[in-house]
Amino acid sequence: MDTPCGLDVSLSIVGGKWKPLILFHLQEGPTRFADVKRRVGGISEKVLIQQLRDLVEMNVLVRRDHQRVPPMVDYSLTPFGRTLVEALIPLCEWGTRNRATVAKLSRSTIDMET
Amino acid sequence: MDTPCGLDVSLSIVGGKWKPLILFHLQEGPTRFADVKRRVGGISEKVLIQQLRDLVEMNVLVRRDHQRVPPMVDYSLTPFGRTLVEALIPLCEWGTRNRATVAKLSRSTIDMET
């Protein structure tokens, strides 16, 4: 079904807890696995590997293995991925700006129900 | 936890299938229940009532009962809701623009796995 709001499409790629954060932290350019992990924070190695793999499969990120010893692998946004990040930023910023307001509203909603 | 991307906050309000569509269709101004239902399309009365109630509770929409017979009730965006819609539009548009590309990528990912 074609709808005027394609948010379902965007969220099929970037939905969930980690992917928006990963993309957010890759804006500066190619980033090594260990640095992604450190910047995102609180994510296990296993989960991060899977999230990165999903984003590579969807052509949002590109993975480069520099064929060195010790191994050096980094991830960067594709041009396609960059368009997604640009579209995502306003909603990220809205959430950050309104975190306290929304928490208060959620609490008062719960209060009304109890 | 405070993160640089507040998408979790935004999606706590506008996540799910219907809410982005409802907000999208309320941009033009106060809209009567029956018109919201018709514009959104494919939504049951029961589900729409619950979605609208959630959005009113979160101060995104305001419900006005015009105290007429027959009843006339309409919904409109609050100033707070309007800021959310503005932040949401780029990600809606990205999804609409890339629906075909994403569908193709999803299919080829499935092909690779089978």
PDB file of C-alpha atoms in Angstrom:
ATOM      1  CA  MET A   1       0.000   0.000   0.000  1.00  0.00           C
ATOM      2  CA  ASP A   2       1.315   3.425  -0.853  1.00  0.00           C
ATOM      3  CA  THR A   3       0.700   6.016   1.852  1.00  0.00           C
ATOM      4  CA  PRO A   4       1.570   9.698   1.988  1.00  0.00           C
ATOM      5  CA  CYS A   5       3.838   9.089   4.962  1.00  0.00           C
ATOM      6  CA  GLY A   6       6.598   6.594   4.261  1.00  0.00           C
ATOM      7  CA  LEU A   7       7.718   6.419   7.876  1.00  0.00           C
ATOM      8  CA  ASP A   8       7.113   2.659   7.783  1.00  0.00           C
ATOM      9  CA  VAL A   9       9.794   2.366   5.095  1.00  0.00           C
ATOM     10  CA  SER A  10      12.294   4.497   7.008  1.00  0.00           C
ATOM     11  CA  LEU A  11      11.697   2.563  10.208  1.00  0.00           C
ATOM     12  CA  SER A  12      12.072  -0.779   8.435  1.00  0.00           C
ATOM     13  CA  ILE A  13      15.718   0.265   8.001  1.00  0.00           C
ATOM     14  CA  VAL A  14      16.439   2.360  11.049  1.00  0.00           C
ATOM     15  CA  GLY A  15      13.876   1.241  13.614  1.00  0.00           C
ATOM     16  CA  GLY A  16      14.898  -0.187  16.952  1.00  0.00           C
ATOM     17  CA  LYS A  17      17.074   1.023  19.751  1.00  0.00           C
ATOM     18  CA  TRP A  18      20.550   0.921  18.254  1.00  0.00           C
ATOM     19  CA  LYS A  19      20.486   1.749  14.563  1.00  0.00           C
ATOM     20  CA  PRO A  20      19.667   5.463  14.860  1.00  0.00           C
ATOM     21  CA  LEU A  21      22.488   5.797  17.396  1.00  0.00           C
ATOM     22  CA  ILE A  22      24.947   3.931  15.185  1.00  0.00           C
ATOM     23  CA  LEU A  23      24.139   6.130  12.194  1.00  0.00           C
ATOM     24  CA  PHE A  24      24.308   9.234  14.321  1.00  0.00           C
ATOM     25  CA  HIS A  25      27.842   8.326  15.403  1.00  0.00           C
ATOM     26  CA  LEU A  26      29.059   7.564  11.893  1.00  0.00           C
ATOM     27  CA  GLN A  27      28.387  11.037  10.553  1.00  0.00           C
ATOM     28  CA  GLU A  28      31.988  12.178  10.920  1.00  0.00           C
ATOM     29  CA  GLY A  29      33.398   9.650   8.435  1.00  0.00           C
ATOM     30  CA  PRO A  30      34.882   6.131   8.377  1.00  0.00           C
ATOM     31  CA  THR A  31      34.923   4.691  11.879  1.00  0.00           C
ATOM     32  CA  ARG A  32      36.592   1.547  13.187  1.00  0.00           C
ATOM     33  CA  PHE A  33      34.516  -1.125  14.865  1.00  0.00           C
ATOM     34  CA  ALA A  34      35.994  -0.486  18.319  1.00  0.00           C
ATOM     35  CA  ASP A  35      35.281   3.241  18.011  1.00  0.00           C
ATOM     36  CA  VAL A  36      31.673   2.649  16.943  1.00  0.00           C
ATOM     37  CA  LYS A  37      31.260   0.393  19.968  1.00  0.00           C
ATOM     38  CA  ARG A  38      32.768   2.964  22.326  1.00  0.00           C
ATOM     39  CA  ARG A  39      30.761   5.883  20.933  1.00  0.00           C
ATOM     40  CA  VAL A  40      27.427   4.059  20.931  1.00  0.00           C
ATOM     41  CA  GLY A  41      28.053   2.753  24.444  1.00  0.00           C
ATOM     42  CA  GLY A  42      26.277  -0.053  26.281  1.00  0.00           C
ATOM     43  CA  ILE A  43      25.982  -2.330  23.251  1.00  0.00           C
ATOM     44  CA  SER A  44      27.386  -5.857  23.198  1.00  0.00           C
ATOM     45  CA  GLU A  45      29.832  -6.881  20.489  1.00  0.00           C
ATOM     46  CA  LYS A  46      27.440  -9.517  19.176  1.00  0.00           C
ATOM     47  CA  VAL A  47      24.508  -7.120  18.862  1.00  0.00           C
ATOM     48  CA  LEU A  48      26.642  -4.409  17.264  1.00  0.00           C
ATOM     49  CA  ILE A  49      27.980  -6.872  14.658  1.00  0.00           C
ATOM     50  CA  GLN A  50      24.422  -7.820  13.704  1.00  0.00           C
ATOM     51  CA  GLN A  51      23.206  -4.211  13.529  1.00  0.00           C
ATOM     52  CA  LEU A  52      26.157  -3.222  11.337  1.00  0.00           C
ATOM     53  CA  ARG A  53      25.575  -6.233   9.083  1.00  0.00           C
ATOM     54  CA  ASP A  54      21.902  -5.238   8.633  1.00  0.00           C
ATOM     55  CA  LEU A  55      22.881  -1.680   7.740  1.00  0.00           C
ATOM     56  CA  VAL A  56      25.487  -2.894   5.221  1.00  0.00           C
ATOM     57  CA  GLU A  57      22.924  -5.239   3.638  1.00  0.00           C
ATOM     58  CA  MET A  58      20.523  -2.317   3.243  1.00  0.00           C
ATOM     59  CA  ASN A  59      23.236  -0.247   1.544  1.00  0.00           C
ATOM     60  CA  VAL A  60      23.200   2.321   4.352  1.00  0.00           C
ATOM     61  CA  LEU A  61      26.772   1.573   5.448  1.00  0.00           C
ATOM     62  CA  VAL A  62      29.825   0.257   3.668  1.00  0.00           C
ATOM     63  CA  ARG A  63      32.303  -2.018   5.437  1.00  0.00           C
ATOM     64  CA  ARG A  64      35.936  -1.798   4.424  1.00  0.00           C
ATOM     65  CA  ASP A  65      38.528  -4.354   5.373  1.00  0.00           C
ATOM     66  CA  HIS A  66      41.933  -2.713   4.927  1.00  0.00           C
ATOM     67  CA  GLN A  67      43.640  -6.135   4.647  1.00  0.00           C
ATOM     68  CA  ARG A  68      46.149  -5.357   7.354  1.00  0.00           C
ATOM     69  CA  VAL A  69      47.679  -7.301  10.202  1.00  0.00           C
ATOM     70  CA  PRO A  70      46.391  -6.681  12.809  1.00  0.00           C
ATOM     71  CA  PRO A  71      42.997  -6.437  11.053  1.00  0.00           C
ATOM     72  CA  MET A  72      41.593  -2.999  10.408  1.00  0.00           C
ATOM     73  CA  VAL A  73      37.942  -2.730   9.486  1.00  0.00           C
ATOM     74  CA  ASP A  74      35.904   0.419   9.300  1.00  0.00           C
ATOM     75  CA  TYR A  75      32.367   1.470   8.500  1.00  0.00           C
ATOM     76  CA  SER A  76      31.086   4.550   6.758  1.00  0.00           C
ATOM     77  CA  LEU A  77      27.819   5.929   5.456  1.00  0.00           C
ATOM     78  CA  THR A  78      27.027   5.371   1.787  1.00  0.00           C
ATOM     79  CA  PRO A  79      25.558   8.341  -0.120  1.00  0.00           C
ATOM     80  CA  PHE A  80      22.182   6.573   0.319  1.00  0.00           C
ATOM     81  CA  GLY A  81      22.814   6.238   4.051  1.00  0.00           C
ATOM     82  CA  ARG A  82      23.730   9.877   4.278  1.00  0.00           C
ATOM     83  CA  THR A  83      20.315  10.898   2.871  1.00  0.00           C
ATOM     84  CA  LEU A  84      18.690   8.748   5.553  1.00  0.00           C
ATOM     85  CA  VAL A  85      20.717  10.345   8.353  1.00  0.00           C
ATOM     86  CA  GLU A  86      19.825  13.805   7.116  1.00  0.00           C
ATOM     87  CA  ALA A  87      16.126  12.897   7.221  1.00  0.00           C
ATOM     88  CA  LEU A  88      16.515  11.326  10.649  1.00  0.00           C
ATOM     89  CA  ILE A  89      18.267  14.195  12.408  1.00  0.00           C
ATOM     90  CA  PRO A  90      15.195  16.453  12.929  1.00  0.00           C
ATOM     91  CA  LEU A  91      13.275  13.669  14.678  1.00  0.00           C
ATOM     92  CA  CYS A  92      16.349  12.808  16.800  1.00  0.00           C
ATOM     93  CA  GLU A  93      16.703  16.428  17.783  1.00  0.00           C
ATOM     94  CA  TRP A  94      12.996  16.780  18.536  1.00  0.00           C
ATOM     95  CA  GLY A  95      13.223  13.801  20.878  1.00  0.00           C
ATOM     96  CA  THR A  96      16.324  15.089  22.615  1.00  0.00           C
ATOM     97  CA  ARG A  97      14.794  18.540  23.037  1.00  0.00           C
ATOM     98  CA  ASN A  98      11.521  17.161  24.418  1.00  0.00           C
ATOM     99  CA  ARG A  99      12.741  14.248  26.506  1.00  0.00           C
ATOM    100  CA  ALA A 100      11.800  15.882  29.825  1.00  0.00           C
ATOM    101  CA  THR A 101       8.398  17.094  28.571  1.00  0.00           C
ATOM    102  CA  VAL A 102       7.476  13.693  27.210  1.00  0.00           C
ATOM    103  CA  ALA A 103       8.577  11.934  30.409  1.00  0.00           C
ATOM    104  CA  LYS A 104       6.375  14.302  32.412  1.00  0.00           C
ATOM    105  CA  LEU A 105       3.404  13.777  30.075  1.00  0.00           C
ATOM    106  CA  SER A 106       3.825   9.985  30.259  1.00  0.00           C
ATOM    107  CA  ARG A 107       3.875  10.117  34.050  1.00  0.00           C
ATOM    108  CA  SER A 108       0.762  12.278  34.282  1.00  0.00           C
ATOM    109  CA  THR A 109      -1.039   9.953  31.853  1.00  0.00           C
ATOM    110  CA  ILE A 110      -0.218   7.015  34.089  1.00  0.00           C
ATOM    111  CA  ASP A 111      -1.342   9.004  37.135  1.00  0.00           C
ATOM    112  CA  MET A 112      -4.713   9.692  35.509  1.00  0.00           C
ATOM    113  CA  GLU A 113      -5.209   5.992  34.878  1.00  0.00           C
ATOM    114  CA  THR A 114      -4.420   4.849  38.406  1.00  0.00           C
TER     115      THR A 114
ATOM    116  CA  MET B   1      19.816   7.385  29.759  1.00  0.00           C
ATOM    117  CA  ASP B   2      20.488  10.482  27.740  1.00  0.00           C
ATOM    118  CA  THR B   3      21.658   9.790  24.200  1.00  0.00           C
ATOM    119  CA  PRO B   4      22.558  12.162  21.387  1.00  0.00           C
ATOM    120  CA  CYS B   5      19.697  10.796  19.289  1.00  0.00           C
ATOM    121  CA  GLY B   6      16.302  11.163  20.947  1.00  0.00           C
ATOM    122  CA  LEU B   7      14.504   9.076  18.339  1.00  0.00           C
ATOM    123  CA  ASP B   8      13.314   6.777  21.139  1.00  0.00           C
ATOM    124  CA  VAL B   9      11.420   9.720  22.650  1.00  0.00           C
ATOM    125  CA  SER B  10       9.845  10.714  19.331  1.00  0.00           C
ATOM    126  CA  LEU B  11       8.820   7.148  18.585  1.00  0.00           C
ATOM    127  CA  SER B  12       7.320   6.711  22.040  1.00  0.00           C
ATOM    128  CA  ILE B  13       4.733   9.250  20.858  1.00  0.00           C
ATOM    129  CA  VAL B  14       4.446   8.632  17.167  1.00  0.00           C
ATOM    130  CA  GLY B  15       5.621   5.051  16.715  1.00  0.00           C
ATOM    131  CA  GLY B  16       3.424   2.386  15.189  1.00  0.00           C
ATOM    132  CA  LYS B  17       1.511   2.142  11.975  1.00  0.00           C
ATOM    133  CA  TRP B  18      -1.221   4.719  12.361  1.00  0.00           C
ATOM    134  CA  LYS B  19      -0.029   7.706  14.339  1.00  0.00           C
ATOM    135  CA  PRO B  20       2.322   9.181  11.728  1.00  0.00           C
ATOM    136  CA  LEU B  21      -0.483   8.908   9.167  1.00  0.00           C
ATOM    137  CA  ILE B  22      -3.016  10.545  11.473  1.00  0.00           C
ATOM    138  CA  LEU B  23      -0.693  13.462  12.198  1.00  0.00           C
ATOM    139  CA  PHE B  24       0.145  13.783   8.520  1.00  0.00           C
ATOM    140  CA  HIS B  25      -3.541  14.153   7.683  1.00  0.00           C
ATOM    141  CA  LEU B  26      -4.217  16.732  10.391  1.00  0.00           C
ATOM    142  CA  GLN B  27      -1.761  19.277   9.047  1.00  0.00           C
ATOM    143  CA  GLU B  28      -4.417  21.324   7.279  1.00  0.00           C
ATOM    144  CA  GLY B  29      -6.289  22.283  10.435  1.00  0.00           C
ATOM    145  CA  PRO B  30      -9.175  21.045  12.603  1.00  0.00           C
ATOM    146  CA  THR B  31     -10.585  17.843  11.180  1.00  0.00           C
ATOM    147  CA  ARG B  32     -13.744  15.966  12.105  1.00  0.00           C
ATOM    148  CA  PHE B  33     -13.543  12.359  13.227  1.00  0.00           C
ATOM    149  CA  ALA B  34     -15.221  10.990  10.099  1.00  0.00           C
ATOM    150  CA  ASP B  35     -12.837  12.945   7.874  1.00  0.00           C
ATOM    151  CA  VAL B  36      -9.772  11.707   9.771  1.00  0.00           C
ATOM    152  CA  LYS B  37     -11.074   8.171   9.319  1.00  0.00           C
ATOM    153  CA  ARG B  38     -11.663   8.637   5.594  1.00  0.00           C
ATOM    154  CA  ARG B  39      -8.303  10.311   4.953  1.00  0.00           C
ATOM    155  CA  VAL B  40      -6.250   7.780   6.906  1.00  0.00           C
ATOM    156  CA  GLY B  41      -8.088   4.907   5.254  1.00  0.00           C
ATOM    157  CA  GLY B  42      -8.222   1.258   6.290  1.00  0.00           C
ATOM    158  CA  ILE B  43      -8.419   1.960  10.027  1.00  0.00           C
ATOM    159  CA  SER B  44     -11.236   0.673  12.225  1.00  0.00           C
ATOM    160  CA  GLU B  45     -13.287   3.107  14.311  1.00  0.00           C
ATOM    161  CA  LYS B  46     -12.157   1.442  17.533  1.00  0.00           C
ATOM    162  CA  VAL B  47      -8.464   1.659  16.681  1.00  0.00           C
ATOM    163  CA  LEU B  48      -8.740   5.253  15.478  1.00  0.00           C
ATOM    164  CA  ILE B  49     -10.488   6.307  18.698  1.00  0.00           C
ATOM    165  CA  GLN B  50      -7.655   4.807  20.765  1.00  0.00           C
ATOM    166  CA  GLN B  51      -4.917   6.382  18.627  1.00  0.00           C
ATOM    167  CA  LEU B  52      -6.571   9.804  18.864  1.00  0.00           C
ATOM    168  CA  ARG B  53      -6.982   9.435  22.617  1.00  0.00           C
ATOM    169  CA  ASP B  54      -3.268   8.607  23.003  1.00  0.00           C
ATOM    170  CA  LEU B  55      -2.293  11.644  20.938  1.00  0.00           C
ATOM    171  CA  VAL B  56      -4.584  13.922  22.980  1.00  0.00           C
ATOM    172  CA  GLU B  57      -3.120  12.539  26.233  1.00  0.00           C
ATOM    173  CA  MET B  58       0.374  13.336  24.973  1.00  0.00           C
ATOM    174  CA  ASN B  59      -0.663  16.903  24.155  1.00  0.00           C
ATOM    175  CA  VAL B  60      -0.035  16.371  20.433  1.00  0.00           C
ATOM    176  CA  LEU B  61      -3.687  16.832  19.464  1.00  0.00           C
ATOM    177  CA  VAL B  62      -6.562  18.733  20.961  1.00  0.00           C
ATOM    178  CA  ARG B  63     -10.105  17.372  20.827  1.00  0.00           C
ATOM    179  CA  ARG B  64     -12.925  19.884  20.605  1.00  0.00           C
ATOM    180  CA  ASP B  65     -16.542  19.027  21.205  1.00  0.00           C
ATOM    181  CA  HIS B  66     -18.640  21.807  19.670  1.00  0.00           C
ATOM    182  CA  GLN B  67     -21.639  20.884  21.896  1.00  0.00           C
ATOM    183  CA  ARG B  68     -24.001  20.591  18.986  1.00  0.00           C
ATOM    184  CA  VAL B  69     -26.783  18.263  18.044  1.00  0.00           C
ATOM    185  CA  PRO B  70     -25.941  16.178  16.069  1.00  0.00           C
ATOM    186  CA  PRO B  71     -22.546  15.969  17.808  1.00  0.00           C
ATOM    187  CA  MET B  72     -19.612  17.660  16.164  1.00  0.00           C
ATOM    188  CA  VAL B  73     -16.141  16.787  17.363  1.00  0.00           C
ATOM    189  CA  ASP B  74     -12.891  17.713  15.714  1.00  0.00           C
ATOM    190  CA  TYR B  75      -9.195  17.222  16.285  1.00  0.00           C
ATOM    191  CA  SER B  76      -6.308  19.547  15.604  1.00  0.00           C
ATOM    192  CA  LEU B  77      -2.591  19.726  16.219  1.00  0.00           C
ATOM    193  CA  THR B  78      -1.417  21.600  19.295  1.00  0.00           C
ATOM    194  CA  PRO B  79       1.622  23.888  18.867  1.00  0.00           C
ATOM    195  CA  PHE B  80       3.630  21.066  20.490  1.00  0.00           C
ATOM    196  CA  GLY B  81       2.160  18.565  18.005  1.00  0.00           C
ATOM    197  CA  ARG B  82       3.013  20.844  15.139  1.00  0.00           C
ATOM    198  CA  THR B  83       6.703  20.826  16.100  1.00  0.00           C
ATOM    199  CA  LEU B  84       6.575  17.020  16.081  1.00  0.00           C
ATOM    200  CA  VAL B  85       4.981  16.894  12.627  1.00  0.00           C
ATOM    201  CA  GLU B  86       7.603  19.251  11.263  1.00  0.00           C
ATOM    202  CA  ALA B  87      10.354  16.995  12.586  1.00  0.00           C
ATOM    203  CA  LEU B  88       8.596  13.919  11.228  1.00  0.00           C
ATOM    204  CA  ILE B  89       8.044  15.092   7.650  1.00  0.00           C
ATOM    205  CA  PRO B  90      11.626  14.587   6.369  1.00  0.00           C
ATOM    206  CA  LEU B  91      11.640  10.941   7.482  1.00  0.00           C
ATOM    207  CA  CYS B  92       8.161  10.405   5.973  1.00  0.00           C
ATOM    208  CA  GLU B  93       9.322  11.896   2.710  1.00  0.00           C
ATOM    209  CA  TRP B  94      12.534   9.882   2.705  1.00  0.00           C
ATOM    210  CA  GLY B  95      10.489   6.696   3.102  1.00  0.00           C
ATOM    211  CA  THR B  96       8.043   7.628   0.377  1.00  0.00           C
ATOM    212  CA  ARG B  97      10.873   8.548  -1.998  1.00  0.00           C
ATOM    213  CA  ASN B  98      12.781   5.329  -1.317  1.00  0.00           C
ATOM    214  CA  ARG B  99       9.944   2.818  -1.000  1.00  0.00           C
ATOM    215  CA  ALA B 100      10.841   0.979  -4.230  1.00  0.00           C
ATOM    216  CA  THR B 101      14.590   0.961  -3.502  1.00  0.00           C
ATOM    217  CA  VAL B 102      14.094  -0.395  -0.006  1.00  0.00           C
ATOM    218  CA  ALA B 103      11.681  -3.087  -1.227  1.00  0.00           C
ATOM    219  CA  LYS B 104      14.262  -4.184  -3.794  1.00  0.00           C
ATOM    220  CA  LEU B 105      17.066  -4.223  -1.199  1.00  0.00           C
ATOM    221  CA  SER B 106      14.919  -6.251   1.213  1.00  0.00           C
ATOM    222  CA  ARG B 107      14.164  -8.792  -1.501  1.00  0.00           C
ATOM    223  CA  SER B 108      17.813  -9.205  -2.500  1.00  0.00           C
ATOM    224  CA  THR B 109      18.786  -9.622   1.154  1.00  0.00           C
ATOM    225  CA  ILE B 110      16.253 -12.425   1.477  1.00  0.00           C
ATOM    226  CA  ASP B 111      17.520 -13.976  -1.772  1.00  0.00           C
ATOM    227  CA  MET B 112      21.060 -14.034  -0.424  1.00  0.00           C
ATOM    228  CA  GLU B 113      19.919 -15.830   2.695  1.00  0.00           C
ATOM    229  CA  THR B 114      17.988 -18.564   0.924  1.00  0.00           C
TER     230      THR B 114
END
